[in-house]
Short mmCIF file of C-alpha atoms in Angstrom, two decimals:
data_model
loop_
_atom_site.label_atom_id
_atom_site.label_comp_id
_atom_site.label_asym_id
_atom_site.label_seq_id
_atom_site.Cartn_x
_atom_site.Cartn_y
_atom_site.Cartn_z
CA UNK H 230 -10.22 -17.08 16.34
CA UNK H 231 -13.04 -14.48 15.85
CA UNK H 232 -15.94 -15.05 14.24
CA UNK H 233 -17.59 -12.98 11.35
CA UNK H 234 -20.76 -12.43 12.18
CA UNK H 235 -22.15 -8.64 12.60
CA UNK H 236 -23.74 -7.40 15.32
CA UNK H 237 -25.87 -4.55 13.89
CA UNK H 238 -27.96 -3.88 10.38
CA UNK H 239 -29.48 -6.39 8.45
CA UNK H 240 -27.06 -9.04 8.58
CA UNK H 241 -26.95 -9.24 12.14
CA UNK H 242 -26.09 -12.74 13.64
CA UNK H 243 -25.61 -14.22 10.55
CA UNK H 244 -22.12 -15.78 9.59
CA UNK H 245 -19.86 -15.29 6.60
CA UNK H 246 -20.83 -17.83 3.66
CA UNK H 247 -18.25 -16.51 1.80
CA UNK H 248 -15.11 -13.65 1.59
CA UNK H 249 -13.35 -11.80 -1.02
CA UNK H 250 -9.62 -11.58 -0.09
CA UNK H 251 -7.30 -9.08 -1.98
CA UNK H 252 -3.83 -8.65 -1.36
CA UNK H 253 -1.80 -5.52 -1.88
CA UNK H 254 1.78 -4.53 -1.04
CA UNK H 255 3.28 -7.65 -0.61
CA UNK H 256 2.76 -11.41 -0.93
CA UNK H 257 1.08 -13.83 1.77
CA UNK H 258 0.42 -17.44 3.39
CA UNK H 259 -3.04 -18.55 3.86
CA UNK H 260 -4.86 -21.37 5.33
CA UNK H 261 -8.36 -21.75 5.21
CA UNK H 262 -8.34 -25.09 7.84
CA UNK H 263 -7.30 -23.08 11.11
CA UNK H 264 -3.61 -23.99 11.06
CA UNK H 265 -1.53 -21.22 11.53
CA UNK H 266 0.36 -20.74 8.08
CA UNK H 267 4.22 -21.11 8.40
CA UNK H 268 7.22 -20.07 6.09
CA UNK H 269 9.73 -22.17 7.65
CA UNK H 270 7.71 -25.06 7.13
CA UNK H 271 5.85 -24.31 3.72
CA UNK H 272 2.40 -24.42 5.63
CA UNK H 273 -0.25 -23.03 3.70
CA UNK H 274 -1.32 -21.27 -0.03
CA UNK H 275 1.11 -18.19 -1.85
CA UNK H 276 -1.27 -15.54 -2.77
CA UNK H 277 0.65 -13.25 -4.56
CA UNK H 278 0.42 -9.48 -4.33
CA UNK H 279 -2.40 -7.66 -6.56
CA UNK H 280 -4.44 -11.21 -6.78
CA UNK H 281 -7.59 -12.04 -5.08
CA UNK H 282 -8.94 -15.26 -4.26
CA UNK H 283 -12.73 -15.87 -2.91
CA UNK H 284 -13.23 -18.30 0.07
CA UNK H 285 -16.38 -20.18 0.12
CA UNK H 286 -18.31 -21.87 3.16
CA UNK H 287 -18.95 -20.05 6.59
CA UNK H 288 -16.19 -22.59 8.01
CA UNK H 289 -13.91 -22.12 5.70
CA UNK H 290 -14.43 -18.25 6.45
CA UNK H 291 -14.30 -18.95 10.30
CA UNK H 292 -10.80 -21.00 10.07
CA UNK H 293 -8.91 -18.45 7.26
CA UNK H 294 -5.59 -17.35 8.71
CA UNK H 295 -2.78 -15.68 6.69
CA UNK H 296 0.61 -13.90 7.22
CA UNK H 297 3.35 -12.30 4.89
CA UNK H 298 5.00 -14.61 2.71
CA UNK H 299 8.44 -13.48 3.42
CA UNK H 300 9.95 -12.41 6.35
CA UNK H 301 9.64 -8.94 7.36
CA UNK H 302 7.22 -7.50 4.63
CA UNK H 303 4.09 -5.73 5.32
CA UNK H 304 1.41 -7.31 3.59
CA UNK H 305 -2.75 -5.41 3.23
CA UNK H 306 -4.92 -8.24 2.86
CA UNK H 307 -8.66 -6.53 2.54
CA UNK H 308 -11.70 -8.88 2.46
CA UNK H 309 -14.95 -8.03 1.64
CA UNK H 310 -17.50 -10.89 3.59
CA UNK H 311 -20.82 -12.29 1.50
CA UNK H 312 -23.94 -13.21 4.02
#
């Protein structure tokens, strides 16, 4: 797992306290406690195509994982990271 913390500019060592996700193209699974999200399984959160969600709290940053929600789609997640 990386961590977001940037290495240059002002923010430089400092973590995440908080992300923007948005999700274009195509549905997803997220997680936000460092399990791996699963379809099989119904591990993890749906958030759907064209919604955002915010994620607050550098570890739940840190641990966010997410894939497509269906098999074989090509879900954009973008994220925009708060310091």
């Amino acid at each position: 797992s990386a961590k977001i913390a940037p290495t240059t500019g002002n923010y430089a060592g400092s973590k995440a306290r908080a992300a923007l996700i948005s999700v274009e193209t195509a549905d997803i699974l997220f997680t936000i406690d460092g399990t791996t999200p699963a379809i099989a399984a119904s591990v993890g959160h749906t958030l759907a195509k064209d919604q955002s969600y915010v994620i607050a709290g550098e570890m739940n940053v840190s641990n966010f994982r997410c894939i497509n929600a269906v098999d074989k789609n090509g879900a954009v997640v973008k994220c925009t990271f708060f310091y």
